[in-house]
Structures are given as structure tokens and as C-alpha cells.
Amino acid sequence: MTTGLQHLHSFIPYLFLPILLLSTVTFLVKFLGKNSFTKGDKILGLSTLILSHLQLVFGLILYFAGSKGFTFTKIEGFMKDPELRLYAIEHPSIMILAIGLITFGYSKAKRLTRDSKKFTTLGLSFLIALILILSRIPWDAWLA
Ligand code: HEM
């Protein structure tokens, strides 16, 4: 089962990262241009949210059921090894923080009435999430 999940967790970022980048740029540019919030903007934000939550669910299962992740915390001195530390602590915690930001931005924007406020809330929370995500992807393993 974990092999299928590994493939999914590895494949989804090919969709999720471009969509997160596209929505971040769209929301920030639309804020500057004083545009109105359309149905397309809502779909873009929702797609980003759904993909991030899929990554979260698959990631959590892999963390506890897979060979990397929680198992690494049982290895003595794992915090001194950059690769073990990345999978055991940094990748999951930073990704959870980033997904939390995406969720916060999406739900806060939903309750706002002014379109410009919706765009800043979404644009800024998605931008910070994107930076956090890019900083903790295991690039070597992913692109190998
Ligand atoms: C935005 C969210 C996330 C993104 C973009 C992401 C991306 C990735 C990528 C690209 C890999 C490398 C896959 C490969 O080797 O081909 C990976 C591995 C992994 N991720 Fe995530 N991840 C996210 C969230 C999470 C979360 C929330 C957890 C756990 C709580 C998690 C746990 C793991 C684990 C355990 C692995 C190693 C899988 C294995 O090879 O056994 N990820 N992730």
C-alpha cells in the first residue's frame, strides 16, 4: 500500500506546485489591478486547498506507515543527520504549517466581503506557504 501512496505523494506536487504558484501570482496581480473576485478565482483557490489536503493525508500515512519519517526518530543521533532530520522533523512540520496557512487563507477569504481583501489574504498566505514548501521538499530524492 505504501508504494502506491509514495507514487501519489511524489506525483501530486507536479500538479500542486504549479497551481499554488499560479494562484499566488493571480491573487497578488489581481489585488494590484483592483479586479473583482470571480468564480474562476474561487475554483483556483479551492483546487489549491484540495491538492494540499490530499498531500497532507498521504504524507501523514506515509510518515507513520512508511520506511522514512517516524521510523527515523528512533535512530540514535538522527537530529545530527540532515537527511534523517529532514524526513523525521523538518519536512512534515513545515509542510503542515504551510498547509495550515493555505487553509487559513482560504477560509478567512471566504468570510471577507471586500474583493481586494480576499486577494491580499489569499495572495499573501499562499505566497508564504509556497516559500515554506519550496524550502523543505526533498529535492534530491524527488528529482532523482
Ligand atoms: C505541501 C505538502 C507536501 C509536499 C509538496 C510534499 C512533497 C514531497 C515530495 C516531493 C517528496 C519526495 C517524494 C519522492 O521521493 O519522490 C516527499 C516525501 C515524503 N513526504 Fe511529503 N510533501 C508534503 C507534505 C507532507 C506531510 C504533511 C507529511 C507528513 C506529515 C509528509 C511526509 C513525507 C514522507 C514520510 C516522505 C517520504 C516518503 C517515502 O519515500 O517513503 N509530506 N514529500
PDB file of C-alpha atoms and ligand atoms in Angstrom:
ATOM      1  CA  MET A   1       0.000   0.000   0.000  1.00  0.00           C
ATOM      2  CA  THR A   2       2.758   2.444   0.894  1.00  0.00           C
ATOM      3  CA  THR A   3       4.331   2.097  -2.580  1.00  0.00           C
ATOM      4  CA  GLY A   4       1.139   3.382  -4.228  1.00  0.00           C
ATOM      5  CA  LEU A   5       0.960   6.226  -1.715  1.00  0.00           C
ATOM      6  CA  GLN A   6       4.636   7.063  -2.310  1.00  0.00           C
ATOM      7  CA  HIS A   7       3.898   7.383  -6.040  1.00  0.00           C
ATOM      8  CA  LEU A   8       0.874   9.594  -5.351  1.00  0.00           C
ATOM      9  CA  HIS A   9       2.728  11.756  -2.811  1.00  0.00           C
ATOM     10  CA  SER A  10       5.537  12.107  -5.324  1.00  0.00           C
ATOM     11  CA  PHE A  11       3.221  12.814  -8.313  1.00  0.00           C
ATOM     12  CA  ILE A  12       0.741  15.308  -6.794  1.00  0.00           C
ATOM     13  CA  PRO A  13       3.396  18.059  -6.359  1.00  0.00           C
ATOM     14  CA  TYR A  14       3.740  18.155 -10.191  1.00  0.00           C
ATOM     15  CA  LEU A  15       0.148  19.479 -10.210  1.00  0.00           C
ATOM     16  CA  PHE A  16       0.069  21.146  -6.824  1.00  0.00           C
ATOM     17  CA  LEU A  17       3.204  23.335  -7.110  1.00  0.00           C
ATOM     18  CA  PRO A  18       2.264  24.935 -10.486  1.00  0.00           C
ATOM     19  CA  ILE A  19      -1.310  25.507  -9.238  1.00  0.00           C
ATOM     20  CA  LEU A  20      -0.061  27.035  -5.980  1.00  0.00           C
ATOM     21  CA  LEU A  21       2.300  29.288  -7.964  1.00  0.00           C
ATOM     22  CA  LEU A  22      -0.450  30.229 -10.428  1.00  0.00           C
ATOM     23  CA  SER A  23      -2.955  31.057  -7.693  1.00  0.00           C
ATOM     24  CA  THR A  24      -0.403  33.083  -5.690  1.00  0.00           C
ATOM     25  CA  VAL A  25       0.573  35.174  -8.730  1.00  0.00           C
ATOM     26  CA  THR A  26      -3.057  35.539  -9.870  1.00  0.00           C
ATOM     27  CA  PHE A  27      -4.292  36.729  -6.462  1.00  0.00           C
ATOM     28  CA  LEU A  28      -1.420  39.192  -5.969  1.00  0.00           C
ATOM     29  CA  VAL A  29      -1.683  40.599  -9.520  1.00  0.00           C
ATOM     30  CA  LYS A  30      -5.483  40.890  -9.254  1.00  0.00           C
ATOM     31  CA  PHE A  31      -5.125  42.741  -5.965  1.00  0.00           C
ATOM     32  CA  LEU A  32      -2.829  45.294  -7.614  1.00  0.00           C
ATOM     33  CA  GLY A  33      -5.212  45.673 -10.572  1.00  0.00           C
ATOM     34  CA  LYS A  34      -8.262  46.185  -8.310  1.00  0.00           C
ATOM     35  CA  ASN A  35     -10.177  43.321 -10.010  1.00  0.00           C
ATOM     36  CA  SER A  36     -13.328  41.668  -8.737  1.00  0.00           C
ATOM     37  CA  PHE A  37     -13.268  38.177  -7.243  1.00  0.00           C
ATOM     38  CA  THR A  38     -14.708  35.769  -9.814  1.00  0.00           C
ATOM     39  CA  LYS A  39     -15.926  32.168  -9.781  1.00  0.00           C
ATOM     40  CA  GLY A  40     -12.658  31.245 -11.530  1.00  0.00           C
ATOM     41  CA  ASP A  41     -10.690  32.714  -8.596  1.00  0.00           C
ATOM     42  CA  LYS A  42     -12.773  30.653  -6.195  1.00  0.00           C
ATOM     43  CA  ILE A  43     -12.089  27.465  -8.190  1.00  0.00           C
ATOM     44  CA  LEU A  44      -8.359  28.243  -8.309  1.00  0.00           C
ATOM     45  CA  GLY A  45      -8.211  28.732  -4.528  1.00  0.00           C
ATOM     46  CA  LEU A  46     -10.299  25.619  -3.884  1.00  0.00           C
ATOM     47  CA  SER A  47      -8.175  23.425  -6.190  1.00  0.00           C
ATOM     48  CA  THR A  48      -5.049  24.568  -4.340  1.00  0.00           C
ATOM     49  CA  LEU A  49      -6.705  23.788  -0.998  1.00  0.00           C
ATOM     50  CA  ILE A  50      -7.887  20.319  -2.075  1.00  0.00           C
ATOM     51  CA  LEU A  51      -4.492  19.298  -3.519  1.00  0.00           C
ATOM     52  CA  SER A  52      -2.716  20.497  -0.367  1.00  0.00           C
ATOM     53  CA  HIS A  53      -5.074  18.431   1.809  1.00  0.00           C
ATOM     54  CA  LEU A  54      -4.512  15.343  -0.349  1.00  0.00           C
ATOM     55  CA  GLN A  55      -0.759  15.781   0.154  1.00  0.00           C
ATOM     56  CA  LEU A  56      -1.349  16.137   3.890  1.00  0.00           C
ATOM     57  CA  VAL A  57      -3.383  12.918   4.174  1.00  0.00           C
ATOM     58  CA  PHE A  58      -0.997  10.827   2.035  1.00  0.00           C
ATOM     59  CA  GLY A  59       2.019  12.388   3.782  1.00  0.00           C
ATOM     60  CA  LEU A  60       0.676  11.585   7.261  1.00  0.00           C
ATOM     61  CA  ILE A  61       0.026   7.947   6.318  1.00  0.00           C
ATOM     62  CA  LEU A  62       3.497   7.626   4.761  1.00  0.00           C
ATOM     63  CA  TYR A  63       5.080   9.262   7.796  1.00  0.00           C
ATOM     64  CA  PHE A  64       3.694   6.655  10.197  1.00  0.00           C
ATOM     65  CA  ALA A  65       3.408   3.603   7.921  1.00  0.00           C
ATOM     66  CA  GLY A  66       6.352   4.089   5.535  1.00  0.00           C
ATOM     67  CA  SER A  67      10.070   3.418   5.899  1.00  0.00           C
ATOM     68  CA  LYS A  68      11.042   7.104   6.089  1.00  0.00           C
ATOM     69  CA  GLY A  69       9.585   9.554   8.590  1.00  0.00           C
ATOM     70  CA  PHE A  70       8.684   8.473  12.122  1.00  0.00           C
ATOM     71  CA  THR A  71      10.995   5.411  11.961  1.00  0.00           C
ATOM     72  CA  PHE A  72      13.941   7.787  11.587  1.00  0.00           C
ATOM     73  CA  THR A  73      13.212   9.345  15.018  1.00  0.00           C
ATOM     74  CA  LYS A  74      14.206   6.013  16.591  1.00  0.00           C
ATOM     75  CA  ILE A  75      17.722   6.167  15.125  1.00  0.00           C
ATOM     76  CA  GLU A  76      20.220   7.493  17.647  1.00  0.00           C
ATOM     77  CA  GLY A  77      21.566  10.941  16.696  1.00  0.00           C
ATOM     78  CA  PHE A  78      19.050  11.416  13.859  1.00  0.00           C
ATOM     79  CA  MET A  79      18.913  15.165  14.541  1.00  0.00           C
ATOM     80  CA  LYS A  80      22.601  15.464  13.578  1.00  0.00           C
ATOM     81  CA  ASP A  81      21.998  13.868  10.166  1.00  0.00           C
ATOM     82  CA  PRO A  82      20.492  16.406   7.703  1.00  0.00           C
ATOM     83  CA  GLU A  83      18.645  13.766   5.642  1.00  0.00           C
ATOM     84  CA  LEU A  84      17.136  11.930   8.620  1.00  0.00           C
ATOM     85  CA  ARG A  85      16.216  15.255  10.255  1.00  0.00           C
ATOM     86  CA  LEU A  86      14.537  16.448   7.027  1.00  0.00           C
ATOM     87  CA  TYR A  87      12.233  13.404   6.766  1.00  0.00           C
ATOM     88  CA  ALA A  88      11.655  12.955  10.503  1.00  0.00           C
ATOM     89  CA  ILE A  89      11.039  16.563  11.563  1.00  0.00           C
ATOM     90  CA  GLU A  90      11.540  19.383   9.047  1.00  0.00           C
ATOM     91  CA  HIS A  91       9.562  18.163   6.016  1.00  0.00           C
ATOM     92  CA  PRO A  92       6.416  17.118   7.934  1.00  0.00           C
ATOM     93  CA  SER A  93       6.321  20.078  10.345  1.00  0.00           C
ATOM     94  CA  ILE A  94       6.993  22.789   7.746  1.00  0.00           C
ATOM     95  CA  MET A  95       4.539  21.214   5.265  1.00  0.00           C
ATOM     96  CA  ILE A  96       1.816  21.016   7.959  1.00  0.00           C
ATOM     97  CA  LEU A  97       2.476  24.689   8.776  1.00  0.00           C
ATOM     98  CA  ALA A  98       2.245  25.624   5.069  1.00  0.00           C
ATOM     99  CA  ILE A  99      -0.983  23.646   4.556  1.00  0.00           C
ATOM    100  CA  GLY A 100      -2.368  25.302   7.694  1.00  0.00           C
ATOM    101  CA  LEU A 101      -1.612  28.697   6.135  1.00  0.00           C
ATOM    102  CA  ILE A 102      -3.331  27.746   2.870  1.00  0.00           C
ATOM    103  CA  THR A 103      -6.383  26.547   4.842  1.00  0.00           C
ATOM    104  CA  PHE A 104      -6.400  29.687   6.995  1.00  0.00           C
ATOM    105  CA  GLY A 105      -6.099  31.989   3.951  1.00  0.00           C
ATOM    106  CA  TYR A 106      -8.847  30.179   2.045  1.00  0.00           C
ATOM    107  CA  SER A 107     -11.333  30.106   4.937  1.00  0.00           C
ATOM    108  CA  LYS A 108     -10.601  33.698   6.012  1.00  0.00           C
ATOM    109  CA  ALA A 109     -11.020  34.984   2.421  1.00  0.00           C
ATOM    110  CA  LYS A 110     -14.360  33.172   2.160  1.00  0.00           C
ATOM    111  CA  ARG A 111     -15.738  35.218   5.043  1.00  0.00           C
ATOM    112  CA  LEU A 112     -14.449  38.569   3.753  1.00  0.00           C
ATOM    113  CA  THR A 113     -16.744  40.819   1.738  1.00  0.00           C
ATOM    114  CA  ARG A 114     -14.266  43.202   0.052  1.00  0.00           C
ATOM    115  CA  ASP A 115     -12.664  41.622  -3.033  1.00  0.00           C
ATOM    116  CA  SER A 116      -9.349  43.438  -2.542  1.00  0.00           C
ATOM    117  CA  LYS A 117      -9.134  41.968   0.993  1.00  0.00           C
ATOM    118  CA  LYS A 118      -9.877  38.482  -0.380  1.00  0.00           C
ATOM    119  CA  PHE A 119      -6.995  38.836  -2.866  1.00  0.00           C
ATOM    120  CA  THR A 120      -4.461  40.069  -0.269  1.00  0.00           C
ATOM    121  CA  THR A 121      -5.429  37.396   2.261  1.00  0.00           C
ATOM    122  CA  LEU A 122      -5.203  34.607  -0.315  1.00  0.00           C
ATOM    123  CA  GLY A 123      -2.159  36.014  -2.125  1.00  0.00           C
ATOM    124  CA  LEU A 124      -0.058  36.571   0.999  1.00  0.00           C
ATOM    125  CA  SER A 125      -0.937  33.339   2.799  1.00  0.00           C
ATOM    126  CA  PHE A 126      -0.339  31.295  -0.383  1.00  0.00           C
ATOM    127  CA  LEU A 127       2.960  33.110  -1.026  1.00  0.00           C
ATOM    128  CA  ILE A 128       4.324  32.338   2.449  1.00  0.00           C
ATOM    129  CA  ALA A 129       3.102  28.726   2.116  1.00  0.00           C
ATOM    130  CA  LEU A 130       4.837  28.396  -1.269  1.00  0.00           C
ATOM    131  CA  ILE A 131       8.156  29.656   0.142  1.00  0.00           C
ATOM    132  CA  LEU A 132       7.909  27.275   3.125  1.00  0.00           C
ATOM    133  CA  ILE A 133       7.067  24.316   0.858  1.00  0.00           C
ATOM    134  CA  LEU A 134       9.915  25.010  -1.582  1.00  0.00           C
ATOM    135  CA  SER A 135      12.346  25.257   1.345  1.00  0.00           C
ATOM    136  CA  ARG A 136      11.628  21.729   2.633  1.00  0.00           C
ATOM    137  CA  ILE A 137      10.988  19.497  -0.390  1.00  0.00           C
ATOM    138  CA  PRO A 138      13.472  16.601  -0.530  1.00  0.00           C
ATOM    139  CA  TRP A 139      14.625  17.805  -3.980  1.00  0.00           C
ATOM    140  CA  ASP A 140      17.386  15.197  -4.463  1.00  0.00           C
ATOM    141  CA  ALA A 141      15.045  12.259  -3.806  1.00  0.00           C
ATOM    142  CA  TRP A 142      12.170  13.773  -5.788  1.00  0.00           C
ATOM    143  CA  LEU A 143      14.011  14.697  -8.963  1.00  0.00           C
ATOM    144  CA  ALA A 144      16.382  11.700  -8.910  1.00  0.00           C
TER     145      ALA A 144
HETATM  146  C1  HEM B   1       2.564  20.589   0.618  1.00  0.00           C
HETATM  147  C2  HEM B   1       2.740  19.424   1.133  1.00  0.00           C
HETATM  148  C3  HEM B   1       3.777  18.419   0.739  1.00  0.00           C
HETATM  149  C4  HEM B   1       4.547  18.330  -0.393  1.00  0.00           C
HETATM  150  C5  HEM B   1       4.572  19.276  -1.595  1.00  0.00           C
HETATM  151  C6  HEM B   1       5.360  17.148  -0.233  1.00  0.00           C
HETATM  152  C7  HEM B   1       6.265  16.726  -1.160  1.00  0.00           C
HETATM  153  C8  HEM B   1       7.053  15.597  -1.017  1.00  0.00           C
HETATM  154  C9  HEM B   1       7.991  15.128  -2.003  1.00  0.00           C
HETATM  155  C10 HEM B   1       8.249  15.787  -3.361  1.00  0.00           C
HETATM  156  C11 HEM B   1       8.569  14.006  -1.510  1.00  0.00           C
HETATM  157  C12 HEM B   1       9.647  13.146  -2.192  1.00  0.00           C
HETATM  158  C13 HEM B   1       8.964  12.048  -2.948  1.00  0.00           C
HETATM  159  C14 HEM B   1       9.974  11.194  -3.695  1.00  0.00           C
HETATM  160  O1  HEM B   1      10.945  10.713  -3.081  1.00  0.00           O
HETATM  161  O2  HEM B   1       9.763  11.006  -4.904  1.00  0.00           O
HETATM  162  C15 HEM B   1       8.002  13.753  -0.189  1.00  0.00           C
HETATM  163  C16 HEM B   1       8.309  12.681   0.616  1.00  0.00           C
HETATM  164  C17 HEM B   1       7.756  12.444   1.840  1.00  0.00           C
HETATM  165  N1  HEM B   1       6.822  13.229   2.484  1.00  0.00           N
HETATM  166 FE1  HEM B   1       5.946  14.881   1.738  1.00  0.00          FE
HETATM  167  N2  HEM B   1       5.073  16.555   0.968  1.00  0.00           N
HETATM  168  C18 HEM B   1       4.111  17.303   1.591  1.00  0.00           C
HETATM  169  C19 HEM B   1       3.559  17.076   2.829  1.00  0.00           C
HETATM  170  C20 HEM B   1       3.920  16.064   3.690  1.00  0.00           C
HETATM  171  C21 HEM B   1       3.386  15.870   5.014  1.00  0.00           C
HETATM  172  C22 HEM B   1       2.356  16.788   5.672  1.00  0.00           C
HETATM  173  C23 HEM B   1       3.987  14.754   5.520  1.00  0.00           C
HETATM  174  C24 HEM B   1       3.839  14.090   6.852  1.00  0.00           C
HETATM  175  C25 HEM B   1       3.192  14.550   7.888  1.00  0.00           C
HETATM  176  C26 HEM B   1       4.886  14.249   4.507  1.00  0.00           C
HETATM  177  C27 HEM B   1       5.663  13.129   4.638  1.00  0.00           C
HETATM  178  C28 HEM B   1       6.522  12.652   3.693  1.00  0.00           C
HETATM  179  C29 HEM B   1       7.277  11.409   3.839  1.00  0.00           C
HETATM  180  C30 HEM B   1       7.244  10.453   5.035  1.00  0.00           C
HETATM  181  C31 HEM B   1       8.040  11.278   2.675  1.00  0.00           C
HETATM  182  C32 HEM B   1       8.988  10.120   2.325  1.00  0.00           C
HETATM  183  C33 HEM B   1       8.172   9.130   1.531  1.00  0.00           C
HETATM  184  C34 HEM B   1       8.966   7.863   1.229  1.00  0.00           C
HETATM  185  O3  HEM B   1       9.777   7.909   0.262  1.00  0.00           O
HETATM  186  O4  HEM B   1       8.774   6.874   1.945  1.00  0.00           O
HETATM  187  N3  HEM B   1       4.818  15.077   3.413  1.00  0.00           N
HETATM  188  N4  HEM B   1       7.085  14.728   0.073  1.00  0.00           N
END
